[in-house]
């Protein structure tokens, strides 16, 4: 039986990439656009004229307290949003480097979302 230390290089790379995924909460400027999203959707995240993250999966959408379309009872992938900063939060599964790029982009530009 082969040990993980002797796994093929390509297989090792795939595991490393999957291990590097993090859940990144991202505030989208247009809350109405976030209400169109569902966990499992793939989205692009845009800052001004550039794409910061491409075809990344939505893993959760925090419930918006003032949203008329907010569900009456929380679902597994709907979390309370305590932000109160305008816009709406969406949680994405992204590599660590993309999470850092999203955080940096949000400092200088409102973020937008596009469904893939």
Short mmCIF file of C-alpha atoms in Angstrom, two decimals:
data_model
loop_
_atom_site.label_atom_id
_atom_site.label_comp_id
_atom_site.label_asym_id
_atom_site.label_seq_id
_atom_site.Cartn_x
_atom_site.Cartn_y
_atom_site.Cartn_z
CA UNK A 1 0.00 0.00 0.00
CA UNK A 2 1.33 3.45 -0.91
CA UNK A 3 1.73 6.07 1.75
CA UNK A 4 0.62 9.69 1.13
CA UNK A 5 4.30 10.65 0.93
CA UNK A 6 4.58 8.53 -2.25
CA UNK A 7 1.47 9.92 -3.97
CA UNK A 8 1.93 11.17 -7.55
CA UNK A 9 2.89 14.85 -7.79
CA UNK A 10 -0.27 15.86 -9.68
CA UNK A 11 -2.46 14.17 -7.06
CA UNK A 12 -0.53 15.95 -4.29
CA UNK A 13 -1.09 19.34 -6.03
CA UNK A 14 -4.88 18.78 -6.18
CA UNK A 15 -5.00 17.96 -2.46
CA UNK A 16 -2.89 21.01 -1.58
CA UNK A 17 -5.18 23.30 -3.58
CA UNK A 18 -8.32 21.90 -1.92
CA UNK A 19 -6.73 22.25 1.52
CA UNK A 20 -6.03 25.92 0.82
CA UNK A 21 -9.71 26.84 0.32
CA UNK A 22 -11.15 29.18 2.91
CA UNK A 23 -14.60 30.63 3.48
CA UNK A 24 -14.38 34.33 2.72
CA UNK A 25 -17.22 36.69 3.73
CA UNK A 26 -17.48 39.39 1.06
CA UNK A 27 -19.68 42.50 1.25
CA UNK A 28 -21.36 43.21 -2.09
CA UNK A 29 -22.47 46.83 -2.60
CA UNK A 30 -25.84 45.92 -4.19
CA UNK A 31 -27.89 43.95 -1.64
CA UNK A 32 -30.58 43.25 -4.27
CA UNK A 33 -28.01 41.41 -6.40
CA UNK A 34 -27.11 39.19 -3.44
CA UNK A 35 -30.79 38.25 -2.99
CA UNK A 36 -30.59 36.60 -6.43
CA UNK A 37 -27.87 34.22 -5.24
CA UNK A 38 -28.20 30.75 -3.73
CA UNK A 39 -25.59 28.48 -2.13
CA UNK A 40 -23.96 26.48 -4.91
CA UNK A 41 -24.10 29.31 -7.47
CA UNK A 42 -20.82 30.25 -9.13
CA UNK A 43 -20.04 33.96 -9.30
CA UNK A 44 -17.44 36.46 -10.45
CA UNK A 45 -16.56 39.24 -7.99
CA UNK A 46 -15.80 42.59 -9.61
CA UNK A 47 -14.06 45.69 -8.26
CA UNK A 48 -14.43 48.69 -10.58
CA UNK A 49 -13.28 47.38 -13.98
CA UNK A 50 -11.41 44.25 -12.88
CA UNK A 51 -12.39 40.71 -11.97
CA UNK A 52 -11.04 39.88 -8.51
CA UNK A 53 -12.41 36.31 -8.27
CA UNK A 54 -13.70 34.19 -11.13
CA UNK A 55 -16.30 31.39 -11.03
CA UNK A 56 -16.08 30.91 -7.26
CA UNK A 57 -18.82 29.01 -5.40
CA UNK A 58 -21.25 30.66 -3.00
CA UNK A 59 -21.33 28.61 0.21
CA UNK A 60 -23.65 30.73 2.37
CA UNK A 61 -25.68 33.91 2.28
CA UNK A 62 -26.12 35.60 5.65
CA UNK A 63 -29.70 36.60 6.38
CA UNK A 64 -30.30 40.34 5.96
CA UNK A 65 -32.25 41.60 9.00
CA UNK A 66 -34.10 44.32 7.08
CA UNK A 67 -34.66 42.27 3.95
CA UNK A 68 -38.29 41.59 2.98
CA UNK A 69 -37.20 38.38 1.27
CA UNK A 70 -35.33 37.02 4.29
CA UNK A 71 -36.58 33.56 5.26
CA UNK A 72 -38.75 33.29 8.38
CA UNK A 73 -36.61 30.49 9.79
CA UNK A 74 -32.86 30.17 9.24
CA UNK A 75 -31.75 27.48 6.80
CA UNK A 76 -28.50 25.57 7.06
CA UNK A 77 -26.68 27.94 4.68
CA UNK A 78 -28.35 31.18 5.81
CA UNK A 79 -26.57 32.97 8.65
CA UNK A 80 -27.53 36.13 10.56
CA UNK A 81 -25.78 39.27 9.23
CA UNK A 82 -24.67 41.54 12.05
CA UNK A 83 -22.68 43.83 9.75
CA UNK A 84 -25.04 46.77 9.26
CA UNK A 85 -22.61 48.43 6.82
CA UNK A 86 -24.87 48.57 3.75
CA UNK A 87 -24.80 46.14 0.88
CA UNK A 88 -25.02 42.45 1.73
CA UNK A 89 -22.68 39.66 2.70
CA UNK A 90 -22.04 36.52 0.71
CA UNK A 91 -19.67 33.75 1.83
CA UNK A 92 -17.46 32.27 -0.89
CA UNK A 93 -15.12 29.25 -0.98
CA UNK A 94 -11.85 30.58 -2.40
CA UNK A 95 -8.12 29.89 -2.27
CA UNK A 96 -6.31 31.87 0.43
CA UNK A 97 -4.61 34.12 -2.14
CA UNK A 98 -8.00 35.04 -3.66
CA UNK A 99 -9.38 35.80 -0.18
CA UNK A 100 -6.49 38.23 0.31
CA UNK A 101 -7.17 39.84 -3.09
CA UNK A 102 -10.88 40.22 -2.24
CA UNK A 103 -10.05 41.85 1.07
CA UNK A 104 -7.65 44.28 -0.56
CA UNK A 105 -10.06 45.16 -3.37
CA UNK A 106 -12.88 45.87 -0.91
CA UNK A 107 -10.78 48.57 0.76
CA UNK A 108 -10.53 50.68 -2.39
CA UNK A 109 -13.69 49.85 -4.35
CA UNK A 110 -17.27 48.68 -3.83
CA UNK A 111 -17.58 45.05 -4.90
CA UNK A 112 -20.14 43.74 -7.39
CA UNK A 113 -21.23 40.21 -8.24
CA UNK A 114 -21.97 38.55 -11.58
CA UNK A 115 -23.61 35.13 -11.91
CA UNK A 116 -21.63 32.65 -14.03
#
